[in-house]
Amino acid sequence: FEAYPNPVIDILNISHKKNITSLSVYNLLGQEVFSKTATTNISQIDLSNLARGAYMVKVATEGFVKTIRIVKQ
């Protein structure tokens, strides 16, 4: 599992050896601010419309869920 660049300015790239099924971005209050379904092992999230700050990104794959903290510049 990889997520780069972090800190991110506009585009966050996410890759995993298995297919990614969904991506969600949450602010630190737990509110979902972005959601997307996917069917490949590489995906991009456009975060250009989000305010600067810290966010949690939840990545779901086949049988695996990972949450990472990112910083939006």
Tab-separated table of C-alpha atoms in Angstrom:
chain	number	residue	atom	x	y	z
A	1	PHE	CA	0.000	0.000	0.000
A	2	GLU	CA	1.352	3.418	-1.015
A	3	ALA	CA	-0.068	6.943	-0.760
A	4	TYR	CA	1.969	9.840	-2.136
A	5	PRO	CA	2.820	12.700	-1.999
A	6	ASN	CA	2.177	13.492	1.632
A	7	PRO	CA	1.831	16.405	2.271
A	8	VAL	CA	-0.322	16.773	-0.835
A	9	ILE	CA	-1.069	19.931	-2.805
A	10	ASP	CA	-3.726	18.789	-5.321
A	11	ILE	CA	-3.561	15.107	-6.355
A	12	LEU	CA	-3.059	12.181	-3.964
A	13	ASN	CA	-1.933	8.951	-5.650
A	14	ILE	CA	-2.858	5.661	-4.005
A	15	SER	CA	-1.722	2.206	-5.084
A	16	HIS	CA	-2.023	-1.311	-3.710
A	17	LYS	CA	-1.177	-4.774	-5.032
A	18	LYS	CA	-4.908	-5.683	-4.954
A	19	ASN	CA	-7.727	-3.753	-6.615
A	20	ILE	CA	-8.965	-0.752	-4.636
A	21	THR	CA	-12.741	-0.848	-4.214
A	22	SER	CA	-13.435	2.491	-2.506
A	23	LEU	CA	-11.760	5.642	-1.229
A	24	SER	CA	-13.129	8.065	1.347
A	25	VAL	CA	-11.663	11.264	2.788
A	26	TYR	CA	-12.717	12.512	6.234
A	27	ASN	CA	-11.922	15.713	8.080
A	28	LEU	CA	-10.733	15.466	11.684
A	29	LEU	CA	-14.326	15.879	12.912
A	30	GLY	CA	-15.172	12.577	11.220
A	31	GLN	CA	-17.242	14.145	8.438
A	32	GLU	CA	-16.881	12.570	5.001
A	33	VAL	CA	-15.727	15.238	2.538
A	34	PHE	CA	-14.998	13.020	-0.482
A	35	SER	CA	-15.943	9.528	-1.612
A	36	LYS	CA	-15.175	7.497	-4.717
A	37	THR	CA	-15.463	3.925	-5.920
A	38	ALA	CA	-12.654	2.334	-7.887
A	39	THR	CA	-11.883	-0.926	-9.680
A	40	THR	CA	-8.128	-0.756	-10.269
A	41	ASN	CA	-5.060	-1.078	-8.067
A	42	ILE	CA	-4.001	2.547	-8.730
A	43	SER	CA	-6.225	5.542	-8.032
A	44	GLN	CA	-5.987	9.309	-7.729
A	45	ILE	CA	-7.922	11.690	-5.502
A	46	ASP	CA	-8.243	15.363	-6.453
A	47	LEU	CA	-8.017	17.290	-3.175
A	48	SER	CA	-7.657	20.737	-4.741
A	49	ASN	CA	-11.102	21.853	-3.494
A	50	LEU	CA	-10.354	21.014	0.168
A	51	ALA	CA	-9.056	23.522	2.702
A	52	ARG	CA	-5.528	23.209	4.067
A	53	GLY	CA	-5.212	20.885	7.035
A	54	ALA	CA	-5.130	17.261	8.116
A	55	TYR	CA	-7.473	14.579	6.760
A	56	MET	CA	-7.980	10.840	7.124
A	57	VAL	CA	-8.135	8.726	3.966
A	58	LYS	CA	-9.858	5.343	4.189
A	59	VAL	CA	-8.861	2.927	1.433
A	60	ALA	CA	-10.781	-0.335	0.970
A	61	THR	CA	-9.533	-3.230	-1.135
A	62	GLU	CA	-10.659	-6.827	-1.459
A	63	GLY	CA	-10.627	-7.953	2.190
A	64	PHE	CA	-8.478	-5.066	3.490
A	65	VAL	CA	-9.224	-1.589	4.895
A	66	LYS	CA	-6.501	0.941	5.728
A	67	THR	CA	-6.837	4.467	7.097
A	68	ILE	CA	-3.987	6.942	6.725
A	69	ARG	CA	-3.490	10.537	7.821
A	70	ILE	CA	-2.576	13.053	5.146
A	71	VAL	CA	-1.814	16.760	5.212
A	72	LYS	CA	-3.296	19.045	2.552
A	73	GLN	CA	-1.131	22.095	1.773
